[in-house]
Short mmCIF file of C-alpha atoms and ligand atoms in Angstrom, two decimals:
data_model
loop_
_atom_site.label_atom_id
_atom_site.label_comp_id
_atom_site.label_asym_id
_atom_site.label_seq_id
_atom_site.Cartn_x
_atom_site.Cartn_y
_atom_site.Cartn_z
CA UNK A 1 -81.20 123.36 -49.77
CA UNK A 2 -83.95 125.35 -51.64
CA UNK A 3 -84.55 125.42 -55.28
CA UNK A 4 -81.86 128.25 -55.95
CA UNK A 5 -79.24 126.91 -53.84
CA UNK A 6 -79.98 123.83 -56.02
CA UNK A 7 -79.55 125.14 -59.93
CA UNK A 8 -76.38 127.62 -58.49
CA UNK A 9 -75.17 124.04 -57.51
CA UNK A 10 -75.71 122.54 -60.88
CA UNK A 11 -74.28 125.26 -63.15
CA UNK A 12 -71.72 125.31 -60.77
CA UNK A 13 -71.05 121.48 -60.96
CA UNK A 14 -71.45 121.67 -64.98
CA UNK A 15 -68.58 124.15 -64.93
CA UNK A 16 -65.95 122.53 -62.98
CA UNK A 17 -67.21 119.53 -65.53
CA UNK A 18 -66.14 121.01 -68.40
CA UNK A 19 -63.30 122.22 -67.49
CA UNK A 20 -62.26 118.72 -66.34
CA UNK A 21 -62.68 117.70 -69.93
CA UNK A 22 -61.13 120.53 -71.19
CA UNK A 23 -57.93 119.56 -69.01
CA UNK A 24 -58.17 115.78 -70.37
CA UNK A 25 -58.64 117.29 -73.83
CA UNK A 26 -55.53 119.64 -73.39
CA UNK A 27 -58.15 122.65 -74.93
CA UNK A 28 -56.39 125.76 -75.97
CA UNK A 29 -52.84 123.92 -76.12
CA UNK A 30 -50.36 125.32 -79.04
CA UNK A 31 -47.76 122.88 -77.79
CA UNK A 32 -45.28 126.56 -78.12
CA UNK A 33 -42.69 127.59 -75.59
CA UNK A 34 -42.28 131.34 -74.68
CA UNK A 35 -40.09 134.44 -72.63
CA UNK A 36 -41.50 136.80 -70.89
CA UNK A 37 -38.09 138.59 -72.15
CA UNK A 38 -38.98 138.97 -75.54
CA UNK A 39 -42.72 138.49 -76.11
CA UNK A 40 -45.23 140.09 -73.67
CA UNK A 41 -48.31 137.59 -74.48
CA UNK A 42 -47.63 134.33 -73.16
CA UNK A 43 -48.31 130.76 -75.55
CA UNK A 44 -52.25 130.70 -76.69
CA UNK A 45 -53.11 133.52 -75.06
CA UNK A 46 -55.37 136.64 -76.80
CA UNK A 47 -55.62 140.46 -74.88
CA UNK A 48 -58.67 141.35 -73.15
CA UNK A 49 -59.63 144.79 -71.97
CA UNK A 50 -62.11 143.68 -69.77
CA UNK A 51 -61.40 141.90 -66.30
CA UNK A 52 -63.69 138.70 -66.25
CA UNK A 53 -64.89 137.33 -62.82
CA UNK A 54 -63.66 133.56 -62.39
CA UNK A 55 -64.70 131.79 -59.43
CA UNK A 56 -66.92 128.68 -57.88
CA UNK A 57 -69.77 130.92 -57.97
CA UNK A 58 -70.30 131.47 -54.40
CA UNK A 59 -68.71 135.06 -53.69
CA UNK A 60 -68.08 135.05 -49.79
CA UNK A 61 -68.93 138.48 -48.27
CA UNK A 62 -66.17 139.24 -46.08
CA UNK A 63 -66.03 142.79 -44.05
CA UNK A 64 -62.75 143.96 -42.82
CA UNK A 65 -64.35 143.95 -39.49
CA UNK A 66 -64.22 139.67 -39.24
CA UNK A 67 -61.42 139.24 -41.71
CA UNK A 68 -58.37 137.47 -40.92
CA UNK A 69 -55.08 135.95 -42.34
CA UNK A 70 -53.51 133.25 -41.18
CA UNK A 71 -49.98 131.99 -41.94
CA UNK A 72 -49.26 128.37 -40.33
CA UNK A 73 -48.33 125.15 -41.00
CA UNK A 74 -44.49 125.08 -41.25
CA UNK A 75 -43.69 128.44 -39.51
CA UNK A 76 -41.79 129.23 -36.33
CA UNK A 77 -44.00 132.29 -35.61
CA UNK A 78 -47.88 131.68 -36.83
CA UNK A 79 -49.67 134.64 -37.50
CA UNK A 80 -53.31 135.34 -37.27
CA UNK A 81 -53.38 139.18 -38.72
CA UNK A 82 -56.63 141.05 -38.50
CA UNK A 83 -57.69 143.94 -40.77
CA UNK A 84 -55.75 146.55 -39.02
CA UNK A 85 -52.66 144.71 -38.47
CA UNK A 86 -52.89 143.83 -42.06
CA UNK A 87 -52.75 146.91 -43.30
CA UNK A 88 -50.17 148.16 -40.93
CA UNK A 89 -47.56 146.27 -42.97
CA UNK A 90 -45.34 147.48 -45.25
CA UNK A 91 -48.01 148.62 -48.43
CA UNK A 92 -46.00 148.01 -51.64
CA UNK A 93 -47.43 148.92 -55.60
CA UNK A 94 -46.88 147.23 -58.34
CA UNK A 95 -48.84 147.05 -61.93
CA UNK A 96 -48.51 143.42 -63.67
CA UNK A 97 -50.85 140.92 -66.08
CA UNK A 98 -52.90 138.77 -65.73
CA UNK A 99 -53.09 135.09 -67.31
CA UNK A 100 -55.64 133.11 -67.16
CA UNK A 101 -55.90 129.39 -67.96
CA UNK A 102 -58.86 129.94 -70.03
CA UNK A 103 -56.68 132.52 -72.98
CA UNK A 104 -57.46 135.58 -71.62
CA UNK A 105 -54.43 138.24 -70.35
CA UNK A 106 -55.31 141.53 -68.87
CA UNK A 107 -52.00 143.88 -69.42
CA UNK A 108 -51.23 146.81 -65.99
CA UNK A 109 -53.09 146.09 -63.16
CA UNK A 110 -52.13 147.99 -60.95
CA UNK A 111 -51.84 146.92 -57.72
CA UNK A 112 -51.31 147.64 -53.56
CA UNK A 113 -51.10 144.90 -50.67
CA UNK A 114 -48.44 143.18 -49.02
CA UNK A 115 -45.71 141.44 -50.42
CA UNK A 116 -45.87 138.05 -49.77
CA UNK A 117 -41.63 138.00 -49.22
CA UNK A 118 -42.93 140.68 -46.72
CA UNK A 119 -45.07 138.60 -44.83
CA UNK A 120 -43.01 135.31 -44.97
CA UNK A 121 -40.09 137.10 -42.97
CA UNK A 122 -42.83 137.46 -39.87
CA UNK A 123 -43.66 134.02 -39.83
CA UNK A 124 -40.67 132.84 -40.22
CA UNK A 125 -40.73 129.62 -42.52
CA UNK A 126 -39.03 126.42 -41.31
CA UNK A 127 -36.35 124.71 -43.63
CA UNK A 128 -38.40 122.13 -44.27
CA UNK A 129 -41.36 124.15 -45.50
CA UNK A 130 -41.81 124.09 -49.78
CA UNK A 131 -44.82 124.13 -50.56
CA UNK A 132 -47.92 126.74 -49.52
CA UNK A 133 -51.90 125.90 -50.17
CA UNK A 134 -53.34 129.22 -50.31
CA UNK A 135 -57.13 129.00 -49.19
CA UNK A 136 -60.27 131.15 -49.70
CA UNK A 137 -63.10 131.69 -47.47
CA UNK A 138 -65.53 130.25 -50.44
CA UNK A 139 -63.40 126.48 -49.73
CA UNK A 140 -60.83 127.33 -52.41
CA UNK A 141 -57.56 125.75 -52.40
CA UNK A 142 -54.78 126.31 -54.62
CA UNK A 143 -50.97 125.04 -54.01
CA UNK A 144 -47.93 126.46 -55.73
CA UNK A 145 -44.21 126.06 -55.15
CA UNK A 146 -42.94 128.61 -51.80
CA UNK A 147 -40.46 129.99 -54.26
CA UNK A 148 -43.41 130.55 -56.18
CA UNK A 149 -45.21 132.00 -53.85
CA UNK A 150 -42.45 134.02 -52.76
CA UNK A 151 -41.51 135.61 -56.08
CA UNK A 152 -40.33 139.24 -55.56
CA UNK A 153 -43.78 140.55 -57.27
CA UNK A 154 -46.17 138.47 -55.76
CA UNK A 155 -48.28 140.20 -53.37
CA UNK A 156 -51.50 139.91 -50.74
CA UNK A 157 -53.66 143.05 -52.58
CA UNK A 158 -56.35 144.75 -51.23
CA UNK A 159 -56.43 147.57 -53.93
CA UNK A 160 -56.39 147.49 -57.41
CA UNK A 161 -56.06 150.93 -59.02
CA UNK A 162 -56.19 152.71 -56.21
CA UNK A 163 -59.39 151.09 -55.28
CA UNK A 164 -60.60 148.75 -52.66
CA UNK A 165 -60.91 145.51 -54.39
CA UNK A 166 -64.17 144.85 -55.13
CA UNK A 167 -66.03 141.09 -53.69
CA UNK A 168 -66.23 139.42 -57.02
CA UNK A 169 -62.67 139.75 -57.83
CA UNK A 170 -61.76 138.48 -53.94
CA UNK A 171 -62.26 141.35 -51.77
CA UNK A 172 -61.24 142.53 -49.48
CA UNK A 173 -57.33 140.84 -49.90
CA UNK A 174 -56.86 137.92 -52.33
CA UNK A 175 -53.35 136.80 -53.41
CA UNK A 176 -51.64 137.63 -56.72
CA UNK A 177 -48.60 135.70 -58.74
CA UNK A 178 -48.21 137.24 -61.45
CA UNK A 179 -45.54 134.53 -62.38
CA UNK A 180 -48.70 131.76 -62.81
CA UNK A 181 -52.11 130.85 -64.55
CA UNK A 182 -54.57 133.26 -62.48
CA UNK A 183 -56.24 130.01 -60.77
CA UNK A 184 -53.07 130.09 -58.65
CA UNK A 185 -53.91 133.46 -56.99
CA UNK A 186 -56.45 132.49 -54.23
CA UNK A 187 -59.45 134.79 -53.78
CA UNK A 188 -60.76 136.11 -50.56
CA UNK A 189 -57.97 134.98 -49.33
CA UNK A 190 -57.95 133.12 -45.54
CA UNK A 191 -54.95 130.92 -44.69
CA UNK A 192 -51.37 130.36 -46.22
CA UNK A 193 -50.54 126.95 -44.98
CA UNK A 194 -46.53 126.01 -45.42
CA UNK A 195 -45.97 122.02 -45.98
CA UNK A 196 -42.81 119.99 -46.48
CA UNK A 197 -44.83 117.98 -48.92
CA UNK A 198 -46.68 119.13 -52.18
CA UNK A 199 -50.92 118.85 -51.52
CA UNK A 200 -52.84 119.08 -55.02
CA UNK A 201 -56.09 121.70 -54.14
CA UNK A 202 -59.31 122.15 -56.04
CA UNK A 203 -58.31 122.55 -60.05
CA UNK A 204 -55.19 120.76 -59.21
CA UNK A 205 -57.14 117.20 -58.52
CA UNK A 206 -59.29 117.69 -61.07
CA UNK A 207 -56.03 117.57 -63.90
CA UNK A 208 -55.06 121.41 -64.19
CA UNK A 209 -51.14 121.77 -63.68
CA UNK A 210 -49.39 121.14 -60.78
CA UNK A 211 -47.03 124.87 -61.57
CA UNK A 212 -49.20 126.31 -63.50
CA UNK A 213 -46.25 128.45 -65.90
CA UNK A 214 -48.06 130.44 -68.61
CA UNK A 215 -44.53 130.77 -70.03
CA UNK A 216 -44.39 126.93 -70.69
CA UNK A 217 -47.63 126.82 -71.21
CA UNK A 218 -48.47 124.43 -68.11
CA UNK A 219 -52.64 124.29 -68.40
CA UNK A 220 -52.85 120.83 -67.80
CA UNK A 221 -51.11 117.41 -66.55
N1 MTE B 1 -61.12 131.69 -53.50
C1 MTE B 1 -61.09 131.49 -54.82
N2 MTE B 1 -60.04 131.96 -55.50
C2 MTE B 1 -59.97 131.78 -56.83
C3 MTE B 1 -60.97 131.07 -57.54
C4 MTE B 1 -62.07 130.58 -56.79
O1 MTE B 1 -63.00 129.94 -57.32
N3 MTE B 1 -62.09 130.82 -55.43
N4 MTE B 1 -60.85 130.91 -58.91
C5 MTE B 1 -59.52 131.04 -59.49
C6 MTE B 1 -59.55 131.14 -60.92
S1 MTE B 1 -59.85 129.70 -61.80
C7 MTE B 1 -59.25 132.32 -61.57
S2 MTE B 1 -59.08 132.39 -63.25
C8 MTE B 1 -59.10 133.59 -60.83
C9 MTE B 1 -60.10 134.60 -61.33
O2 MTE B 1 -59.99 135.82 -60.65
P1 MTE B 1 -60.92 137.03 -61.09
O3 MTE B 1 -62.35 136.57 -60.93
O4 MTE B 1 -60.58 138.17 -60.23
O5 MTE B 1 -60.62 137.29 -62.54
O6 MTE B 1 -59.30 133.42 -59.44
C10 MTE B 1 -58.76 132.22 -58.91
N5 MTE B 1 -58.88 132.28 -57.49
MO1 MO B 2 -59.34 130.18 -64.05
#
């Protein structure tokens, strides 16, 4: 490792640090309940105009040329898609916000990929399956609930107004639930794994919520 690969890994170890304490702290908490029915801005949350770039700090670059997406694990059909095939799916828009764990929510993004519901009826999930771990090419893991994960707006982008999403925001495809805390929406998205039994990923272990509901205000536990 050279000198550069070395500080990156530092700042990069400081912030998953802090926001371990933050989860032990319960930072940001208001301890309110909320519905998405009647109030637009989820529990501790503030607007931003802006869309800031969360990640691990390594930004894998992925050309449509070696990208793939796998769906396995508890499927009768696995699928390894490649760009083409991808994109050959049923393309669906949809404009929903953003919540992030950290306060910030990002109102109409507007959005084109495949819908996850879409995807699941290739693969075809066994009864047993309940649980997905989305994973990124940077090592990311994130696991949410397959209803979750199957919500009728959540979606596999590759656009976001109109444009090709762009690397730092998880380009070429990353997943989006608009249902959950951002940190559930997996990033240069590689595999969707399906599992009988519930597997924590990376902010999970490290005491961020197992659901992650911005309407209940699950941040941490
Ligand atoms: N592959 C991958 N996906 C990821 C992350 C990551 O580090 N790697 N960070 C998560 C977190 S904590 C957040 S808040 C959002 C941020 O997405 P954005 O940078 O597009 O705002 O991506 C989520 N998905
Ligand atoms: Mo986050």
């Amino acid at each position: 490792m050279d000198r550069d690969d070395n500080v990156t890994g530092q700042i990069r170890q400081k912030l998953v640090d802090s926001k371990e304490r933050w989860a032990r702290e319960g930072r940001l908490l208001t301890g309110r309940e909320s519905r998405p029915d009647i109030e637009r801005l989820p529990p501790g949350q503030r607007e931003v105009k802006t869309w800031p770039v969360l990640d691990l700090g390594m930004q894998p670059d992925v050309p449509t040329s070696r990208w793939r997406l796998v769906v396995d694990g508890l499927v009768e059909e696995p699928l390894e898609l490649d760009w083409a095939a991808f994109m050959a799916l049923p393309q669906a828009e949809l404009v929903t916000d953003i919540h992030c764990v950290t306060a910030w929510t990002r109102y109409d993004n507007r959005w084109t990929g495949v819908a996850t519901r879409d995807l699941l009826a290739l693969a075809r999930p066994r009864p047993e399956a309940r649980y997905v771990v989305c994973h990124g090419h940077d090592g990311y893991t994130t696991n949410l609930p397959l209803s979750k994960f199957a919500a009728e707006d959540a979606l596999i982008v590759h656009s976001w107004e109109g444009k090709p999403l762009t690397r730092e925001h998880g380009g070429p495809a990353r997943v989006v639930v608009p249902q959950l805390y951002f940190w559930k929406s997996a990033k240069w998205v590689s595999r969707i794994e399906l599992l009988a039994e519930d597997r924590p990923g990376f902010w999970e272990v490290r005491g961020y919520h197992n659901v992650g509901d911005p309407w209940r205000e699950e941040r941490y536990g």
